[in-house]
Amino acid sequence: MGGAPTANIRGKVLGIDLGTTNSCMAIIELGEPKVIPNSEGKRLTPSVVGFSKKNELLVGDLAKRQMVSNPENTVHSIKRHMGKSDYKVSLNNEKFTPHGISAKILQKLKHDAEKYLGDAVEKAVITVPAYFNDSQRFATKKAGELAGLGVLRVINEPTAAALAYGLRDGINNQKILVYDLGGGTFDVSILKIKDGIFEVLATSGDTELGGDDFDMRIAEHLLAKFQETESKNLLDIPQAMQRIREAAEHCKIDLSSLETANVNLPYIFENKSLDIDITREQFNKMTEDLVKKTISIIEKTLQDGNLSPAEIDEVIFVGGSTRMPAVVKAVEGFMGKKALQNINPDEVVSMGAAVQAGILGNDYLKSPREDVDSGNLVLLDVTSLTLGFETVGDLMAPIIPKNTTIPTRNSKTFTTHYDNQKVVRGKILQGEERVASKNVTLGTLVLDNIPPAPKGIPRIEVTFDIDANGIIYATAKDLGTGIMRSVTIERPEGLND
């Protein structure tokens, strides 16, 4: 994914971490990645979009401020729905796709970067969770394009973090494990860094596990306590629910530095208030299963890479949720070593995206190691999910296994299942299940006009290509006639527009 620099890239290329909770942007300045502030002067922009009561579009802090007073017209954590064809949000009596909402966040970042730099910004490198599938990656790229950005590369968040650390700390000849617990997603990646080559050995994750889930445990506890004392369920009251969500998030953050946090919500419903103390021990019990789930994903990733914890030289923490003491204790205990946290976990991904942008834009990159030419950094990433084709009996035939270095291409030959079959049709699948229907369907591959022949005679070669962004292309070729056709993967509705 690093490779040769791209010629003729004019102007700055923005490195963007499009996060579930917050987004962050960085550029290369004087050879080093530098986080640049938004127009409000803040380094993090809340990934929140809304419309004011006067129908003005609000993005970032302005939208976040109205989440309690105008929850029906405000949307947050949209990243969790990226690539879902049937998901739409209603704002201001208009329906928006997840990539349409994400485009508004990216538009603000682009605009604010231009204001800060005093120059046009037309290109970007955008990060995604390593465990994002093809539809989610495609939706992210589309969001960038809708925001007026040429997306040079979509790169994995843990890999971006490794790039930032590798460049800044001069990590060399080491295996590192990146533990990335963000607001809405979780990834683990293992990389080998040697002489400027960043090679991903294995990656795994869960796109529906993150800080939001820890917040929800506190929110559920608060709701239950209010129900118990006041016999009132607040679930159906949007304003009350938004106040509870915000209080839960603040409580979680407080418990990273305090043993006890107080939640005080006056007049949460009519004249009734909610005033509760929650201890760190209580919070740890509420969320113990979530932390354990992340440890089991570390185990799986180590297994995939044929490695033991002792063979990992460094552990890197990424994402604001890694500030939770229970997370730190569990990961360091399992890995048997202290984690590196000397780059802000909220900013490290955007800094790594800026490094990749610098590689593609042929920028000068400063490295503390004289023996590594930072101008020749190479990133070898992998596909996080197996790619396959549906066969008879609802089975999946794997074509490109997970953890294959990308870009890559592979082919398999299939045949007909009955005499004089004219059409071969099958689903393009992503996932690890043997049963086809249990995996994610990316689209349907159809090859027609097959000349009449007994079953088993025609030979149909299916080829899958995965590009450096992790986005998939498919072709089918009738080896008998030589007829070849590209197959358009039917993206979720609205993504082919």
Coordinates of C-alpha atoms in Angstrom, one line a residue:
M1 CA 0.0 0.0 0.0
G2 CA 3.0 2.3 0.2
G3 CA 4.9 1.6 -3.0
A4 CA 6.1 4.2 -5.4
P5 CA 5.1 7.8 -4.9
T6 CA 2.4 9.2 -7.1
A7 CA 3.6 11.8 -9.5
N8 CA 2.1 15.3 -9.9
I9 CA 0.1 15.5 -6.7
R10 CA -0.4 19.3 -6.3
G11 CA -1.0 20.8 -2.9
K12 CA -1.3 19.2 0.5
V13 CA -2.8 15.7 0.8
L14 CA -4.9 15.5 4.0
G15 CA -4.6 12.5 6.3
I16 CA -8.1 11.9 7.8
D17 CA -9.2 9.6 10.6
L18 CA -13.0 9.5 10.0
G19 CA -14.0 8.2 13.5
T20 CA -17.2 7.0 15.1
T21 CA -17.1 9.5 17.9
N22 CA -14.6 12.1 16.7
S23 CA -12.7 12.8 13.5
C24 CA -9.2 14.2 13.2
M25 CA -7.0 15.5 10.3
A26 CA -3.2 15.9 9.8
I27 CA -0.7 16.9 7.2
I28 CA 3.1 16.5 6.7
E29 CA 4.9 19.7 7.8
L30 CA 8.7 20.0 7.8
G31 CA 8.9 16.2 7.4
E32 CA 6.7 15.3 10.3
P33 CA 2.9 14.6 10.7
K34 CA 1.1 17.4 12.3
V35 CA -2.5 17.5 13.5
I36 CA -4.3 20.6 12.3
P37 CA -7.2 22.2 14.2
N38 CA -10.7 22.8 12.9
S39 CA -12.2 26.2 12.6
E40 CA -13.2 26.2 16.3
G41 CA -9.5 25.7 17.2
K42 CA -10.0 22.1 18.3
R43 CA -7.9 19.1 17.3
L44 CA -10.8 16.7 17.3
T45 CA -14.1 17.3 15.5
P46 CA -17.2 15.4 16.8
S47 CA -18.6 13.1 14.1
V48 CA -22.0 14.6 14.6
V49 CA -24.3 16.1 12.0
G50 CA -27.6 17.9 12.4
F51 CA -29.9 20.7 11.4
S52 CA -30.8 23.6 13.7
K53 CA -34.3 24.6 14.4
K54 CA -33.8 27.3 11.7
N55 CA -32.8 24.6 9.2
E56 CA -29.1 25.4 9.2
L57 CA -26.7 22.5 8.6
L58 CA -24.5 21.9 11.7
V59 CA -21.4 19.7 11.8
G60 CA -19.0 18.9 14.7
D61 CA -19.2 20.8 18.0
L62 CA -22.2 22.9 16.9
A63 CA -24.2 19.7 16.1
K64 CA -23.1 18.0 19.3
R65 CA -24.3 21.0 21.3
Q66 CA -27.9 20.5 20.1
M67 CA -28.0 16.8 20.7
V68 CA -30.1 17.2 23.9
S69 CA -32.3 20.1 22.7
N70 CA -32.9 18.8 19.2
P71 CA -32.2 15.0 19.2
E72 CA -34.6 14.2 16.3
N73 CA -32.5 16.4 13.9
T74 CA -29.0 15.3 15.1
V75 CA -27.2 12.1 14.1
H76 CA -24.0 10.6 15.7
S77 CA -22.0 7.3 15.4
I78 CA -23.0 7.0 11.7
K79 CA -19.8 5.1 11.0
R80 CA -21.5 2.0 12.6
H81 CA -23.9 2.0 9.6
M82 CA -21.5 2.6 6.7
G83 CA -22.1 0.3 3.7
K84 CA -25.6 -0.8 4.9
S85 CA -27.8 -0.6 1.9
D86 CA -31.1 -0.3 3.8
Y87 CA -30.0 2.2 6.4
K88 CA -31.2 5.8 6.1
V89 CA -31.5 8.7 8.6
S90 CA -34.2 11.3 8.6
L91 CA -33.0 14.9 9.2
N92 CA -35.0 18.0 8.5
N93 CA -37.6 15.8 6.7
E94 CA -35.0 14.5 4.3
K95 CA -33.5 11.0 4.1
F96 CA -29.7 10.6 4.1
T97 CA -27.4 7.6 3.6
P98 CA -24.6 6.9 6.0
H99 CA -22.0 7.9 3.4
G100 CA -24.0 11.1 2.7
I101 CA -23.8 12.0 6.4
S102 CA -20.1 11.1 6.5
A103 CA -19.5 13.3 3.5
K104 CA -20.8 16.3 5.5
I105 CA -18.2 15.6 8.2
L106 CA -15.4 15.3 5.6
Q107 CA -16.6 18.5 3.9
K108 CA -16.2 20.4 7.1
L109 CA -12.7 18.9 7.6
K110 CA -11.7 19.9 4.0
H111 CA -13.1 23.4 4.5
D112 CA -11.4 23.9 7.8
A113 CA -8.1 22.5 6.5
E114 CA -8.2 24.9 3.5
K115 CA -8.9 27.8 5.9
Y116 CA -5.9 26.8 8.1
L117 CA -3.5 26.2 5.2
G118 CA -4.7 29.1 3.1
D119 CA -4.7 26.8 0.1
A120 CA -7.0 24.3 -1.7
V121 CA -7.1 20.8 -0.4
E122 CA -8.3 18.4 -3.1
K123 CA -6.8 15.0 -2.1
A124 CA -6.9 12.8 1.0
V125 CA -6.0 9.5 2.6
I126 CA -8.9 8.3 4.7
T127 CA -8.6 5.5 7.4
V128 CA -11.1 2.7 8.1
P129 CA -11.2 -0.1 10.6
A130 CA -9.1 -3.0 9.5
Y131 CA -12.2 -5.3 9.8
F132 CA -14.3 -3.1 7.4
N133 CA -15.7 -5.2 4.5
D134 CA -15.8 -4.1 0.8
S135 CA -19.1 -2.3 1.0
Q136 CA -17.9 -0.3 4.1
R137 CA -14.7 0.7 2.4
F138 CA -16.4 1.6 -0.9
A139 CA -18.9 3.8 1.1
T140 CA -16.0 5.6 2.8
K141 CA -14.3 6.3 -0.5
K142 CA -17.7 7.5 -1.9
A143 CA -18.1 9.8 1.1
G144 CA -14.8 11.4 0.4
E145 CA -15.7 11.9 -3.3
L146 CA -19.1 13.5 -2.3
A147 CA -17.1 15.9 0.0
G148 CA -15.0 17.0 -3.0
L149 CA -11.9 15.0 -2.1
G150 CA -9.9 12.7 -4.4
V151 CA -9.3 9.7 -2.2
L152 CA -5.8 8.5 -3.0
R153 CA -6.0 5.6 -0.6
V154 CA -8.2 4.0 2.0
I155 CA -5.9 2.5 4.7
N156 CA -6.5 0.5 7.9
E157 CA -6.5 2.4 11.2
P158 CA -4.1 0.1 13.1
T159 CA -1.7 0.2 10.1
A160 CA -1.8 4.0 10.1
A161 CA -1.0 4.1 13.8
A162 CA 2.0 1.8 13.2
L163 CA 3.2 4.1 10.5
A164 CA 3.0 7.1 12.8
Y165 CA 5.0 5.3 15.6
G166 CA 7.4 3.7 13.1
L167 CA 8.3 7.0 11.6
R168 CA 8.5 9.0 14.9
D169 CA 10.2 6.4 17.2
G170 CA 12.3 4.8 14.5
I171 CA 10.9 1.3 15.4
N172 CA 12.9 -1.2 13.4
N173 CA 13.3 -5.0 13.2
Q174 CA 10.4 -5.5 15.6
K175 CA 7.0 -7.2 15.6
I176 CA 4.3 -4.9 17.0
L177 CA 0.7 -5.5 18.0
V178 CA -1.7 -2.6 17.6
Y179 CA -4.8 -2.7 19.9
D180 CA -7.3 -0.2 18.5
L181 CA -10.4 0.4 20.6
G182 CA -12.3 3.3 19.2
G183 CA -15.8 4.8 19.8
G184 CA -17.6 2.2 17.6
T185 CA -15.1 -0.3 16.3
F186 CA -12.3 -2.6 17.5
D187 CA -9.3 -3.9 15.6
V188 CA -6.1 -5.8 16.4
S189 CA -3.3 -5.9 13.8
I190 CA 0.2 -7.5 14.1
L191 CA 2.9 -5.9 11.9
K192 CA 6.6 -6.6 11.3
I193 CA 8.6 -3.4 10.8
K194 CA 12.0 -3.9 9.1
D195 CA 14.1 -1.3 7.2
G196 CA 11.2 0.9 6.3
I197 CA 8.9 -2.0 5.3
F198 CA 5.7 -2.2 7.3
E199 CA 4.3 -5.6 6.8
V200 CA 0.9 -6.6 8.3
L201 CA 1.1 -10.3 9.4
A202 CA -2.5 -10.7 10.7
T203 CA -5.5 -8.6 11.5
S204 CA -8.9 -9.2 13.1
G205 CA -11.6 -7.2 14.8
D206 CA -15.2 -6.4 15.4
T207 CA -16.9 -3.5 13.7
E208 CA -19.6 -3.4 16.3
L209 CA -17.6 -3.1 19.5
G210 CA -16.3 0.1 20.9
G211 CA -16.5 2.9 23.5
D212 CA -20.2 3.4 22.7
D213 CA -20.9 -0.1 24.1
F214 CA -19.2 0.7 27.4
D215 CA -21.3 3.9 27.6
M216 CA -24.5 1.9 26.9
R217 CA -23.7 -0.4 30.0
I218 CA -23.7 2.7 32.2
A219 CA -26.8 4.1 30.4
E220 CA -28.7 0.8 31.0
H221 CA -27.7 0.9 34.7
L222 CA -29.0 4.5 35.0
L223 CA -32.3 3.6 33.3
A224 CA -32.8 0.6 35.5
K225 CA -32.2 2.7 38.7
F226 CA -34.6 5.4 37.6
Q227 CA -37.2 2.7 36.7
E228 CA -36.7 1.1 40.1
T229 CA -37.1 4.4 42.1
E230 CA -39.6 6.3 40.0
S231 CA -41.4 3.5 38.1
K232 CA -40.8 5.3 34.9
N233 CA -39.2 4.0 31.7
L234 CA -37.2 6.8 30.0
L235 CA -36.4 4.8 26.9
D236 CA -39.0 6.4 24.7
I237 CA -38.2 10.0 25.7
P238 CA -35.5 11.2 23.2
Q239 CA -34.3 14.2 25.2
A240 CA -34.0 12.2 28.5
M241 CA -32.2 9.4 26.6
Q242 CA -29.7 11.9 25.1
R243 CA -28.9 13.4 28.5
I244 CA -28.4 9.9 29.9
R245 CA -26.1 8.9 27.0
E246 CA -24.0 12.0 27.5
A247 CA -23.9 11.5 31.3
A248 CA -22.8 7.9 30.7
E249 CA -20.0 8.9 28.5
H250 CA -18.8 11.6 31.0
C251 CA -19.1 9.0 33.8
K252 CA -16.9 6.5 31.9
I253 CA -14.3 9.2 31.2
D254 CA -14.3 10.3 34.9
L255 CA -13.8 6.6 36.0
S256 CA -10.5 6.5 34.1
S257 CA -9.0 8.8 36.7
L258 CA -11.4 8.5 39.7
E259 CA -12.5 5.6 41.8
T260 CA -16.1 7.0 42.0
A261 CA -18.1 9.2 39.6
N262 CA -21.3 11.0 40.3
V263 CA -24.2 11.2 37.7
N264 CA -26.5 14.1 38.5
L265 CA -29.4 14.8 36.1
P266 CA -31.9 17.3 37.5
Y267 CA -35.4 17.2 36.2
I268 CA -34.7 14.3 33.9
F269 CA -38.4 13.6 33.7
E270 CA -41.0 16.2 34.8
N271 CA -39.9 17.2 38.4
K272 CA -37.9 14.0 39.0
S273 CA -34.1 13.9 39.1
L274 CA -31.5 11.2 38.8
D275 CA -28.5 11.3 41.2
I276 CA -26.3 8.2 41.4
D277 CA -22.7 7.3 42.3
I278 CA -21.0 4.7 40.2
T279 CA -17.7 3.1 41.3
R280 CA -14.9 2.0 39.0
E281 CA -15.4 -1.5 40.4
Q282 CA -19.1 -1.5 39.4
F283 CA -18.2 -0.2 35.9
N284 CA -15.5 -2.9 35.5
K285 CA -18.1 -5.6 36.4
M286 CA -20.7 -4.1 34.0
T287 CA -18.2 -4.2 31.1
E288 CA -16.0 -7.2 31.9
D289 CA -17.4 -9.3 29.0
L290 CA -16.6 -6.5 26.5
V291 CA -12.9 -6.3 27.7
K292 CA -12.7 -10.2 27.6
K293 CA -14.1 -10.1 24.0
T294 CA -11.2 -7.9 22.9
I295 CA -8.7 -10.2 24.6
S296 CA -10.1 -13.2 22.7
I297 CA -9.7 -11.3 19.5
I298 CA -6.0 -10.6 20.4
E299 CA -5.7 -14.4 20.9
K300 CA -7.2 -15.2 17.5
T301 CA -5.0 -12.6 15.7
L302 CA -1.8 -14.1 17.4
Q303 CA -3.0 -17.6 16.3
D304 CA -3.6 -16.4 12.7
G305 CA 0.0 -15.0 12.7
N306 CA 1.4 -18.2 14.3
L307 CA 2.8 -16.0 17.2
S308 CA 2.8 -16.0 21.0
P309 CA 2.6 -12.9 23.2
A310 CA 6.3 -13.3 24.0
E311 CA 7.2 -12.9 20.3
I312 CA 5.6 -9.4 20.2
D313 CA 8.2 -6.6 20.9
E314 CA 5.8 -3.7 21.4
V315 CA 2.1 -3.1 22.0
I316 CA 0.6 0.1 20.7
F317 CA -2.7 1.5 22.1
V318 CA -5.0 3.4 19.7
G319 CA -8.4 5.0 20.3
G320 CA -9.7 7.0 23.2
S321 CA -11.2 3.9 24.8
T322 CA -7.7 2.5 25.6
R323 CA -7.6 5.0 28.5
M324 CA -9.9 2.8 30.5
P325 CA -7.8 1.3 33.4
A326 CA -9.5 -2.2 33.0
V327 CA -8.5 -2.3 29.3
V328 CA -4.9 -1.3 30.1
K329 CA -4.7 -3.9 32.9
A330 CA -6.2 -6.7 30.8
V331 CA -4.1 -6.1 27.6
E332 CA -0.8 -5.6 29.5
G333 CA -1.5 -8.6 31.7
F334 CA -2.3 -10.8 28.7
M335 CA 0.6 -9.6 26.6
G336 CA 3.1 -9.5 29.5
K337 CA 4.4 -6.0 28.6
K338 CA 3.6 -2.3 29.0
A339 CA 1.8 -0.7 26.0
L340 CA 3.2 2.3 24.2
Q341 CA 1.0 5.4 24.7
N342 CA 3.4 8.2 23.9
I343 CA 1.4 9.5 20.9
N344 CA -2.2 10.7 21.8
P345 CA -4.4 7.7 21.0
D346 CA -7.1 10.0 19.6
E347 CA -4.6 11.5 17.1
V348 CA -2.2 8.8 16.1
V349 CA -4.4 7.4 13.3
S350 CA -4.7 10.7 11.5
M351 CA -1.0 11.2 11.8
G352 CA -0.3 7.8 10.2
A353 CA -2.8 8.7 7.4
A354 CA -0.7 11.9 6.9
V355 CA 2.4 9.8 6.6
Q356 CA 0.8 7.6 3.9
A357 CA -0.3 10.8 2.2
G358 CA 3.3 12.0 2.4
I359 CA 4.5 8.8 0.8
L360 CA 2.0 9.1 -2.0
G361 CA 2.7 12.8 -2.4
N362 CA 6.4 12.3 -2.4
D363 CA 6.8 14.6 0.6
Y364 CA 10.1 14.7 2.6
L365 CA 9.6 12.6 5.7
K366 CA 11.9 12.9 8.7
S367 CA 13.0 9.7 10.4
P368 CA 15.1 9.3 13.6
R369 CA 17.0 6.4 12.0
E370 CA 19.7 7.3 9.6
D371 CA 19.8 3.7 8.2
V372 CA 16.1 4.0 7.0
D373 CA 15.3 6.1 4.0
S374 CA 11.9 7.5 5.0
G375 CA 11.3 8.4 1.4
N376 CA 11.1 4.7 0.7
L377 CA 8.7 3.5 3.4
V378 CA 6.6 0.7 2.1
L379 CA 3.3 -0.5 3.5
L380 CA 2.2 -4.1 2.9
D381 CA -1.3 -4.4 4.3
V382 CA -3.6 -7.4 4.2
T383 CA -7.3 -8.2 3.4
S384 CA -9.0 -8.9 6.8
L385 CA -11.7 -11.2 5.4
T386 CA -11.7 -14.2 3.2
L387 CA -13.2 -13.6 -0.3
G388 CA -15.1 -16.4 -2.0
F389 CA -17.8 -17.5 -4.4
E390 CA -21.0 -19.3 -3.7
T391 CA -21.3 -22.9 -5.0
V392 CA -24.0 -25.5 -5.0
G393 CA -25.5 -26.5 -1.6
D394 CA -25.1 -23.0 0.0
L395 CA -21.3 -23.4 0.3
M396 CA -18.6 -20.9 -0.1
A397 CA -15.5 -21.7 -2.2
P398 CA -12.6 -19.5 -0.8
I399 CA -10.7 -17.7 -3.5
I400 CA -8.5 -15.2 -1.6
P401 CA -7.9 -16.2 2.1
K402 CA -7.9 -13.5 4.9
N403 CA -4.5 -12.0 5.8
T404 CA -3.4 -12.1 2.2
T405 CA -1.1 -9.2 1.3
I406 CA -2.9 -6.6 -0.9
P407 CA -3.1 -5.6 -3.7
T408 CA -3.7 -9.2 -4.8
R409 CA -5.5 -11.3 -7.4
N410 CA -6.5 -15.0 -7.6
S411 CA -8.6 -17.2 -9.7
K412 CA -10.6 -20.5 -9.4
T413 CA -12.3 -22.5 -12.1
F414 CA -15.9 -23.6 -11.8
T415 CA -18.3 -25.5 -14.1
T416 CA -21.9 -26.1 -14.9
H417 CA -24.2 -28.4 -12.7
Y418 CA -26.7 -29.6 -15.4
D419 CA -26.6 -30.3 -19.1
N420 CA -26.8 -27.3 -21.5
Q421 CA -26.7 -24.8 -18.6
K422 CA -26.5 -21.4 -20.3
V423 CA -25.9 -19.2 -17.2
V424 CA -23.6 -19.5 -14.2
R425 CA -24.7 -17.3 -11.3
G426 CA -23.3 -17.1 -7.8
K427 CA -22.8 -14.7 -4.9
I428 CA -19.5 -12.9 -4.2
L429 CA -19.0 -13.4 -0.5
Q430 CA -16.8 -12.0 2.3
G431 CA -16.4 -13.8 5.6
E432 CA -15.0 -16.9 7.3
E433 CA -18.1 -19.2 7.4
R434 CA -18.2 -22.4 5.3
V435 CA -21.9 -21.9 4.8
A436 CA -22.4 -19.2 2.1
S437 CA -25.5 -17.6 3.5
K438 CA -23.7 -16.9 6.8
N439 CA -21.2 -14.5 5.1
V440 CA -21.6 -11.0 3.8
T441 CA -22.9 -10.9 0.2
L442 CA -21.1 -8.2 -1.8
G443 CA -22.9 -8.8 -5.1
T444 CA -23.9 -11.5 -7.6
L445 CA -21.7 -12.7 -10.4
V446 CA -23.5 -13.7 -13.6
L447 CA -21.9 -15.2 -16.8
D448 CA -24.5 -16.0 -19.5
N449 CA -24.3 -17.2 -23.2
I450 CA -22.4 -20.4 -22.2
P451 CA -22.6 -22.7 -25.3
P452 CA -24.7 -25.9 -24.8
A453 CA -22.6 -28.7 -23.4
P454 CA -22.9 -31.6 -20.9
K455 CA -22.6 -30.7 -17.3
G456 CA -19.1 -30.5 -15.9
I457 CA -17.6 -29.7 -19.4
P458 CA -17.6 -25.8 -19.5
R459 CA -14.8 -24.2 -17.5
I460 CA -15.6 -20.8 -16.0
E461 CA -12.7 -19.0 -14.5
V462 CA -13.6 -16.5 -11.7
T463 CA -11.0 -14.0 -10.9
F464 CA -11.0 -11.6 -7.9
D465 CA -8.8 -8.5 -7.6
I466 CA -8.4 -6.6 -4.3
D467 CA -6.8 -3.2 -4.8
A468 CA -4.6 -1.3 -2.3
N469 CA -7.8 0.2 -0.8
G470 CA -9.2 -3.3 0.0
I471 CA -11.9 -2.7 -2.6
I472 CA -12.9 -5.7 -4.8
Y473 CA -13.2 -6.2 -8.6
A474 CA -14.4 -9.4 -10.2
T475 CA -14.1 -10.9 -13.7
A476 CA -15.5 -14.1 -15.2
K477 CA -14.1 -15.9 -18.3
D478 CA -15.4 -18.8 -20.3
L479 CA -12.2 -20.7 -20.9
G480 CA -13.9 -22.6 -23.8
T481 CA -14.9 -19.6 -25.9
G482 CA -12.4 -17.1 -24.4
I483 CA -15.3 -14.7 -23.7
M484 CA -14.4 -12.6 -20.7
R485 CA -16.5 -10.0 -18.9
S486 CA -16.0 -7.7 -15.9
V487 CA -18.6 -8.2 -13.3
T488 CA -19.9 -5.1 -11.6
I489 CA -20.2 -5.7 -7.9
E490 CA -23.7 -4.3 -7.1
R491 CA -22.9 -1.9 -4.4
P492 CA -25.4 -1.0 -1.7
E493 CA -28.2 1.3 -3.1
G494 CA -26.9 4.7 -3.9
L495 CA -23.2 3.7 -3.9
N496 CA -23.0 3.3 -7.7
D497 CA -24.4 6.8 -8.3

